[in-house]
């Protein structure tokens, strides 16, 4: 099965993030998933642009920056300058989603839109042509280590069907939250092309084994 693996450094030792990014790169990750939380959109506070810039020095892999922040349009330039390759904003956090996604592309980054578990895929209806990646949250954002919400599989399938109808098969569908080797194959069959995983990879016997198990190997 072809799938990209994006380990979430939210599950790493925050006192040694550079080392974690290097180890994930060596272990076979395809992208590095960086969870940015502002303490408002989600009840947790994590990483800002200076840390993204510092991590940029430790890997040549794309930095997949997941902005769980209010008014993300105010920070797009800062995260792009820090070295983000993909910038994903939450549909729920954007008053002018169309404008924000266009702005991300203008900076040269790939534009992603994320949906919380309770947000319908209908929210994407008028932005399909503005996105390179769609992030389906399979937990309520804010924390690692939560249990997978099963209804996200159907949401992935609905979005994949719509992308096919629109002839936009190259748009990546990423799933984030509670992803393990037990649900990875189901998600890929439904149409997911990128799997984010934090605890599954960091709790595995080795980072490499954690990553490979999500590829079904
Ligand atoms: C949740 C984050 C996820 C999280 C995934 O708010 O967006 O990226 O770190 O962690 P696990 O894989 O442990 O659910
Ligand atoms: Zn995330």
PDB file of C-alpha atoms and ligand atoms in Angstrom:
ATOM      1  CA  UNK A   1       0.000   0.000   0.000  1.00  0.00           C
ATOM      2  CA  UNK A   2       1.344   3.443  -0.873  1.00  0.00           C
ATOM      3  CA  UNK A   3       1.095   5.914   1.962  1.00  0.00           C
ATOM      4  CA  UNK A   4       3.273   8.675   3.352  1.00  0.00           C
ATOM      5  CA  UNK A   5       4.049   8.670   7.060  1.00  0.00           C
ATOM      6  CA  UNK A   6       4.213  11.972   8.934  1.00  0.00           C
ATOM      7  CA  UNK A   7       5.376  11.400  12.526  1.00  0.00           C
ATOM      8  CA  UNK A   8       4.072  14.015  14.957  1.00  0.00           C
ATOM      9  CA  UNK A   9       6.814  15.457  17.126  1.00  0.00           C
ATOM     10  CA  UNK A  10       4.174  16.273  19.739  1.00  0.00           C
ATOM     11  CA  UNK A  11       5.040  12.851  21.167  1.00  0.00           C
ATOM     12  CA  UNK A  12       8.803  13.551  21.256  1.00  0.00           C
ATOM     13  CA  UNK A  13      10.919  14.734  24.175  1.00  0.00           C
ATOM     14  CA  UNK A  14      10.469  18.523  23.896  1.00  0.00           C
ATOM     15  CA  UNK A  15      13.885  19.133  25.436  1.00  0.00           C
ATOM     16  CA  UNK A  16      15.516  17.393  22.461  1.00  0.00           C
ATOM     17  CA  UNK A  17      13.338  18.167  19.425  1.00  0.00           C
ATOM     18  CA  UNK A  18      16.242  18.618  17.003  1.00  0.00           C
ATOM     19  CA  UNK A  19      17.493  15.161  17.782  1.00  0.00           C
ATOM     20  CA  UNK A  20      13.973  13.728  17.422  1.00  0.00           C
ATOM     21  CA  UNK A  21      13.626  15.231  13.954  1.00  0.00           C
ATOM     22  CA  UNK A  22      17.017  13.804  12.930  1.00  0.00           C
ATOM     23  CA  UNK A  23      16.099  10.372  14.278  1.00  0.00           C
ATOM     24  CA  UNK A  24      12.734  10.383  12.453  1.00  0.00           C
ATOM     25  CA  UNK A  25      14.483  11.376   9.232  1.00  0.00           C
ATOM     26  CA  UNK A  26      16.901   8.464   9.529  1.00  0.00           C
ATOM     27  CA  UNK A  27      14.079   6.110  10.516  1.00  0.00           C
ATOM     28  CA  UNK A  28      12.257   6.612   7.198  1.00  0.00           C
ATOM     29  CA  UNK A  29       9.654   9.340   7.795  1.00  0.00           C
ATOM     30  CA  UNK A  30       8.277  11.059   4.672  1.00  0.00           C
ATOM     31  CA  UNK A  31       7.266  14.332   6.344  1.00  0.00           C
ATOM     32  CA  UNK A  32       7.715  15.852   9.787  1.00  0.00           C
ATOM     33  CA  UNK A  33       4.346  16.822  11.319  1.00  0.00           C
ATOM     34  CA  UNK A  34       4.598  19.876  13.575  1.00  0.00           C
ATOM     35  CA  UNK A  35       1.616  20.580  15.844  1.00  0.00           C
ATOM     36  CA  UNK A  36       1.206  24.291  16.553  1.00  0.00           C
ATOM     37  CA  UNK A  37      -1.296  25.049  19.337  1.00  0.00           C
ATOM     38  CA  UNK A  38      -2.202  28.484  20.693  1.00  0.00           C
ATOM     39  CA  UNK A  39      -4.065  27.789  23.929  1.00  0.00           C
ATOM     40  CA  UNK A  40      -7.228  29.319  22.381  1.00  0.00           C
ATOM     41  CA  UNK A  41      -8.341  27.247  19.417  1.00  0.00           C
ATOM     42  CA  UNK A  42      -7.230  24.226  21.421  1.00  0.00           C
ATOM     43  CA  UNK A  43      -6.571  23.953  25.163  1.00  0.00           C
ATOM     44  CA  UNK A  44      -2.841  23.447  24.849  1.00  0.00           C
ATOM     45  CA  UNK A  45       0.185  25.541  23.915  1.00  0.00           C
ATOM     46  CA  UNK A  46       3.142  24.169  21.967  1.00  0.00           C
ATOM     47  CA  UNK A  47       5.423  25.427  19.236  1.00  0.00           C
ATOM     48  CA  UNK A  48       5.898  28.821  17.524  1.00  0.00           C
ATOM     49  CA  UNK A  49       7.883  30.093  14.526  1.00  0.00           C
ATOM     50  CA  UNK A  50      11.317  30.200  16.255  1.00  0.00           C
ATOM     51  CA  UNK A  51      11.133  26.497  17.060  1.00  0.00           C
ATOM     52  CA  UNK A  52      10.033  25.653  13.507  1.00  0.00           C
ATOM     53  CA  UNK A  53      13.017  27.663  12.234  1.00  0.00           C
ATOM     54  CA  UNK A  54      15.348  25.799  14.577  1.00  0.00           C
ATOM     55  CA  UNK A  55      13.980  22.407  13.463  1.00  0.00           C
ATOM     56  CA  UNK A  56      14.438  23.385   9.803  1.00  0.00           C
ATOM     57  CA  UNK A  57      18.194  23.028  10.350  1.00  0.00           C
ATOM     58  CA  UNK A  58      17.829  19.398  11.433  1.00  0.00           C
ATOM     59  CA  UNK A  59      16.101  17.777   8.435  1.00  0.00           C
ATOM     60  CA  UNK A  60      15.679  18.074   4.686  1.00  0.00           C
ATOM     61  CA  UNK A  61      12.225  16.446   4.881  1.00  0.00           C
ATOM     62  CA  UNK A  62       9.193  18.662   4.276  1.00  0.00           C
ATOM     63  CA  UNK A  63       7.866  20.325   7.422  1.00  0.00           C
ATOM     64  CA  UNK A  64       4.110  19.694   7.606  1.00  0.00           C
ATOM     65  CA  UNK A  65       2.874  22.428   9.940  1.00  0.00           C
ATOM     66  CA  UNK A  66      -0.590  21.908  11.442  1.00  0.00           C
ATOM     67  CA  UNK A  67      -1.855  25.241  12.751  1.00  0.00           C
ATOM     68  CA  UNK A  68      -4.352  24.681  15.562  1.00  0.00           C
ATOM     69  CA  UNK A  69      -4.632  28.409  16.146  1.00  0.00           C
ATOM     70  CA  UNK A  70      -7.239  31.158  15.906  1.00  0.00           C
ATOM     71  CA  UNK A  71      -6.835  33.687  13.091  1.00  0.00           C
ATOM     72  CA  UNK A  72      -4.059  31.703  11.386  1.00  0.00           C
ATOM     73  CA  UNK A  73      -3.934  34.275   8.569  1.00  0.00           C
ATOM     74  CA  UNK A  74      -1.931  36.503  10.915  1.00  0.00           C
ATOM     75  CA  UNK A  75       0.896  33.962  11.165  1.00  0.00           C
ATOM     76  CA  UNK A  76       1.175  32.469   7.678  1.00  0.00           C
ATOM     77  CA  UNK A  77       4.206  34.559   6.652  1.00  0.00           C
ATOM     78  CA  UNK A  78       6.032  33.837   9.902  1.00  0.00           C
ATOM     79  CA  UNK A  79       5.652  30.061   9.624  1.00  0.00           C
ATOM     80  CA  UNK A  80       6.569  30.101   5.935  1.00  0.00           C
ATOM     81  CA  UNK A  81       9.718  32.151   6.665  1.00  0.00           C
ATOM     82  CA  UNK A  82      10.546  29.706   9.453  1.00  0.00           C
ATOM     83  CA  UNK A  83      10.652  26.915   6.859  1.00  0.00           C
ATOM     84  CA  UNK A  84       7.184  25.341   6.682  1.00  0.00           C
ATOM     85  CA  UNK A  85       6.568  23.485   3.394  1.00  0.00           C
ATOM     86  CA  UNK A  86       2.915  22.649   4.040  1.00  0.00           C
ATOM     87  CA  UNK A  87       0.703  24.998   6.064  1.00  0.00           C
ATOM     88  CA  UNK A  88      -2.608  23.582   7.219  1.00  0.00           C
ATOM     89  CA  UNK A  89      -5.295  25.767   8.784  1.00  0.00           C
ATOM     90  CA  UNK A  90      -8.532  24.676  10.424  1.00  0.00           C
ATOM     91  CA  UNK A  91     -11.722  25.513   8.549  1.00  0.00           C
ATOM     92  CA  UNK A  92     -13.286  26.267  11.966  1.00  0.00           C
ATOM     93  CA  UNK A  93     -10.638  28.913  12.718  1.00  0.00           C
ATOM     94  CA  UNK A  94     -10.849  30.883   9.462  1.00  0.00           C
ATOM     95  CA  UNK A  95     -13.391  33.626   8.877  1.00  0.00           C
ATOM     96  CA  UNK A  96     -12.181  33.940   5.276  1.00  0.00           C
ATOM     97  CA  UNK A  97     -11.005  30.448   4.428  1.00  0.00           C
ATOM     98  CA  UNK A  98     -10.810  31.075   0.688  1.00  0.00           C
ATOM     99  CA  UNK A  99      -8.538  34.081   1.196  1.00  0.00           C
ATOM    100  CA  UNK A 100      -6.322  32.326   3.737  1.00  0.00           C
ATOM    101  CA  UNK A 101      -5.754  29.284   1.505  1.00  0.00           C
ATOM    102  CA  UNK A 102      -4.921  31.513  -1.472  1.00  0.00           C
ATOM    103  CA  UNK A 103      -2.513  33.452   0.737  1.00  0.00           C
ATOM    104  CA  UNK A 104      -0.712  30.263   1.780  1.00  0.00           C
ATOM    105  CA  UNK A 105      -0.169  29.328  -1.873  1.00  0.00           C
ATOM    106  CA  UNK A 106       1.075  32.835  -2.656  1.00  0.00           C
ATOM    107  CA  UNK A 107       3.878  32.317  -0.143  1.00  0.00           C
ATOM    108  CA  UNK A 108       4.971  29.223  -2.087  1.00  0.00           C
ATOM    109  CA  UNK A 109       3.849  26.723   0.551  1.00  0.00           C
ATOM    110  CA  UNK A 110       1.343  23.956  -0.082  1.00  0.00           C
ATOM    111  CA  UNK A 111      -2.072  24.805   1.346  1.00  0.00           C
ATOM    112  CA  UNK A 112      -3.891  22.428   3.672  1.00  0.00           C
ATOM    113  CA  UNK A 113      -7.298  22.633   5.306  1.00  0.00           C
ATOM    114  CA  UNK A 114      -8.160  20.644   8.449  1.00  0.00           C
ATOM    115  CA  UNK A 115     -11.579  19.526   9.674  1.00  0.00           C
ATOM    116  CA  UNK A 116     -12.405  18.700  13.280  1.00  0.00           C
ATOM    117  CA  UNK A 117     -14.247  15.403  13.884  1.00  0.00           C
ATOM    118  CA  UNK A 118     -17.642  17.163  14.130  1.00  0.00           C
ATOM    119  CA  UNK A 119     -17.140  19.287  11.006  1.00  0.00           C
ATOM    120  CA  UNK A 120     -18.787  17.962   7.848  1.00  0.00           C
ATOM    121  CA  UNK A 121     -16.850  17.461   4.630  1.00  0.00           C
ATOM    122  CA  UNK A 122     -19.409  19.899   3.176  1.00  0.00           C
ATOM    123  CA  UNK A 123     -17.182  22.646   4.602  1.00  0.00           C
ATOM    124  CA  UNK A 124     -14.783  21.873   1.722  1.00  0.00           C
ATOM    125  CA  UNK A 125     -17.359  22.330  -1.024  1.00  0.00           C
ATOM    126  CA  UNK A 126     -16.130  25.715  -2.253  1.00  0.00           C
ATOM    127  CA  UNK A 127     -12.412  25.389  -1.552  1.00  0.00           C
ATOM    128  CA  UNK A 128     -11.480  22.155  -3.344  1.00  0.00           C
ATOM    129  CA  UNK A 129      -9.600  24.061  -6.021  1.00  0.00           C
ATOM    130  CA  UNK A 130      -7.544  25.950  -3.426  1.00  0.00           C
ATOM    131  CA  UNK A 131      -6.083  23.034  -1.479  1.00  0.00           C
ATOM    132  CA  UNK A 132      -3.150  20.680  -1.912  1.00  0.00           C
ATOM    133  CA  UNK A 133      -3.935  18.675   1.221  1.00  0.00           C
ATOM    134  CA  UNK A 134      -7.024  17.920   3.314  1.00  0.00           C
ATOM    135  CA  UNK A 135      -6.428  16.959   6.942  1.00  0.00           C
ATOM    136  CA  UNK A 136      -9.156  14.839   8.525  1.00  0.00           C
ATOM    137  CA  UNK A 137      -8.864  14.986  12.311  1.00  0.00           C
ATOM    138  CA  UNK A 138      -9.657  11.614  13.849  1.00  0.00           C
ATOM    139  CA  UNK A 139      -9.461  12.968  17.427  1.00  0.00           C
ATOM    140  CA  UNK A 140     -10.455  16.344  18.830  1.00  0.00           C
ATOM    141  CA  UNK A 141      -7.296  18.396  18.418  1.00  0.00           C
ATOM    142  CA  UNK A 142      -5.226  19.494  21.388  1.00  0.00           C
ATOM    143  CA  UNK A 143      -3.472  16.420  22.719  1.00  0.00           C
ATOM    144  CA  UNK A 144      -1.625  13.334  21.596  1.00  0.00           C
ATOM    145  CA  UNK A 145      -2.477   9.853  22.756  1.00  0.00           C
ATOM    146  CA  UNK A 146      -6.265   9.985  22.311  1.00  0.00           C
ATOM    147  CA  UNK A 147      -8.493   7.242  20.886  1.00  0.00           C
ATOM    148  CA  UNK A 148      -9.322   7.140  17.186  1.00  0.00           C
ATOM    149  CA  UNK A 149     -12.832   8.340  16.240  1.00  0.00           C
ATOM    150  CA  UNK A 150     -14.172   5.775  13.757  1.00  0.00           C
ATOM    151  CA  UNK A 151     -16.481   8.102  11.816  1.00  0.00           C
ATOM    152  CA  UNK A 152     -13.416   9.701  10.263  1.00  0.00           C
ATOM    153  CA  UNK A 153     -13.048   6.688   7.927  1.00  0.00           C
ATOM    154  CA  UNK A 154     -16.335   7.509   6.220  1.00  0.00           C
ATOM    155  CA  UNK A 155     -15.335  11.168   5.999  1.00  0.00           C
ATOM    156  CA  UNK A 156     -12.100  10.215   4.235  1.00  0.00           C
ATOM    157  CA  UNK A 157     -14.049   8.056   1.767  1.00  0.00           C
ATOM    158  CA  UNK A 158     -16.539  10.853   1.019  1.00  0.00           C
ATOM    159  CA  UNK A 159     -13.740  13.343   0.389  1.00  0.00           C
ATOM    160  CA  UNK A 160     -11.807  10.902  -1.807  1.00  0.00           C
ATOM    161  CA  UNK A 161     -14.951  10.305  -3.890  1.00  0.00           C
ATOM    162  CA  UNK A 162     -15.494  14.029  -4.331  1.00  0.00           C
ATOM    163  CA  UNK A 163     -11.855  14.596  -5.329  1.00  0.00           C
ATOM    164  CA  UNK A 164     -12.208  11.871  -7.959  1.00  0.00           C
ATOM    165  CA  UNK A 165     -15.388  13.476  -9.328  1.00  0.00           C
ATOM    166  CA  UNK A 166     -13.545  16.772  -9.580  1.00  0.00           C
ATOM    167  CA  UNK A 167     -10.507  15.208 -11.250  1.00  0.00           C
ATOM    168  CA  UNK A 168      -8.302  16.351  -8.374  1.00  0.00           C
ATOM    169  CA  UNK A 169      -6.752  13.011  -7.519  1.00  0.00           C
ATOM    170  CA  UNK A 170      -3.387  14.511  -6.608  1.00  0.00           C
ATOM    171  CA  UNK A 171      -4.803  16.246  -3.515  1.00  0.00           C
ATOM    172  CA  UNK A 172      -3.491  14.449  -0.472  1.00  0.00           C
ATOM    173  CA  UNK A 173      -5.825  13.322   2.300  1.00  0.00           C
ATOM    174  CA  UNK A 174      -4.047  13.225   5.652  1.00  0.00           C
ATOM    175  CA  UNK A 175      -5.487  11.618   8.784  1.00  0.00           C
ATOM    176  CA  UNK A 176      -4.361  12.754  12.226  1.00  0.00           C
ATOM    177  CA  UNK A 177      -5.124  11.394  15.683  1.00  0.00           C
ATOM    178  CA  UNK A 178      -5.120   7.923  17.188  1.00  0.00           C
ATOM    179  CA  UNK A 179      -3.595   6.389  14.051  1.00  0.00           C
ATOM    180  CA  UNK A 180      -2.043   2.965  14.692  1.00  0.00           C
ATOM    181  CA  UNK A 181      -1.173  -0.171  12.735  1.00  0.00           C
ATOM    182  CA  UNK A 182      -4.713  -1.385  13.587  1.00  0.00           C
ATOM    183  CA  UNK A 183      -6.504   1.327  11.570  1.00  0.00           C
ATOM    184  CA  UNK A 184      -3.833   2.329   9.010  1.00  0.00           C
ATOM    185  CA  UNK A 185      -4.858  -0.096   6.258  1.00  0.00           C
ATOM    186  CA  UNK A 186      -8.548   0.807   6.635  1.00  0.00           C
ATOM    187  CA  UNK A 187      -7.701   4.488   6.293  1.00  0.00           C
ATOM    188  CA  UNK A 188      -5.574   3.940   3.207  1.00  0.00           C
ATOM    189  CA  UNK A 189      -8.335   1.809   1.608  1.00  0.00           C
ATOM    190  CA  UNK A 190     -10.766   4.645   2.268  1.00  0.00           C
ATOM    191  CA  UNK A 191      -8.475   7.034   0.408  1.00  0.00           C
ATOM    192  CA  UNK A 192      -5.963   8.436   2.905  1.00  0.00           C
ATOM    193  CA  UNK A 193      -2.544   9.184   1.448  1.00  0.00           C
ATOM    194  CA  UNK A 194      -0.730  10.583   4.501  1.00  0.00           C
ATOM    195  CA  UNK A 195      -0.931   9.171   8.024  1.00  0.00           C
ATOM    196  CA  UNK A 196       0.119  11.262  11.020  1.00  0.00           C
ATOM    197  CA  UNK A 197       1.116   9.370  14.134  1.00  0.00           C
ATOM    198  CA  UNK A 198       2.656  10.463  17.400  1.00  0.00           C
ATOM    199  CA  UNK A 199       2.254   7.964  20.204  1.00  0.00           C
ATOM    200  CA  UNK A 200       2.166   4.904  17.951  1.00  0.00           C
ATOM    201  CA  UNK A 201       5.594   5.742  16.523  1.00  0.00           C
ATOM    202  CA  UNK A 202       7.238   7.015  19.716  1.00  0.00           C
ATOM    203  CA  UNK A 203       5.935   4.069  21.786  1.00  0.00           C
ATOM    204  CA  UNK A 204       7.114   1.454  19.267  1.00  0.00           C
ATOM    205  CA  UNK A 205      10.259  -0.602  20.016  1.00  0.00           C
ATOM    206  CA  UNK A 206      12.048   1.732  17.571  1.00  0.00           C
ATOM    207  CA  UNK A 207      10.987   4.710  15.461  1.00  0.00           C
ATOM    208  CA  UNK A 208      11.713   2.697  12.313  1.00  0.00           C
ATOM    209  CA  UNK A 209       9.477  -0.173  13.403  1.00  0.00           C
ATOM    210  CA  UNK A 210       6.703   2.244  14.300  1.00  0.00           C
ATOM    211  CA  UNK A 211       6.878   3.870  10.872  1.00  0.00           C
ATOM    212  CA  UNK A 212       7.108   0.577   8.969  1.00  0.00           C
ATOM    213  CA  UNK A 213       4.150  -0.925  10.841  1.00  0.00           C
ATOM    214  CA  UNK A 214       1.967   1.917   9.525  1.00  0.00           C
ATOM    215  CA  UNK A 215       3.023   1.063   5.982  1.00  0.00           C
ATOM    216  CA  UNK A 216       1.803  -2.493   6.619  1.00  0.00           C
ATOM    217  CA  UNK A 217       5.349  -3.858   6.603  1.00  0.00           C
TER     218      UNK A 217
HETATM  219  C1  LIG B   1      -3.608  16.344  17.942  1.00  0.00           C
HETATM  220  C2  LIG B   1      -2.466  16.502  16.972  1.00  0.00           C
HETATM  221  C3  LIG B   1      -1.920  15.216  16.496  1.00  0.00           C
HETATM  222  C4  LIG B   1      -1.372  14.344  17.584  1.00  0.00           C
HETATM  223  C5  LIG B   1      -1.338  12.938  17.132  1.00  0.00           C
HETATM  224  O1  LIG B   1      -4.120  17.577  18.262  1.00  0.00           O
HETATM  225  O2  LIG B   1      -2.873  17.246  15.847  1.00  0.00           O
HETATM  226  O3  LIG B   1      -0.951  15.431  15.477  1.00  0.00           O
HETATM  227  O4  LIG B   1      -0.096  14.716  17.963  1.00  0.00           O
HETATM  228  O5  LIG B   1      -0.931  12.159  18.205  1.00  0.00           O
HETATM  229  P1  LIG B   1      -1.383  10.647  18.383  1.00  0.00           P
HETATM  230  O6  LIG B   1      -0.866   9.918  17.173  1.00  0.00           O
HETATM  231  O7  LIG B   1      -0.740  10.236  19.636  1.00  0.00           O
HETATM  232  O8  LIG B   1      -2.886  10.642  18.432  1.00  0.00           O
HETATM  233 ZN1  LIG B   2      -1.525  17.354  14.005  1.00  0.00          ZN
END
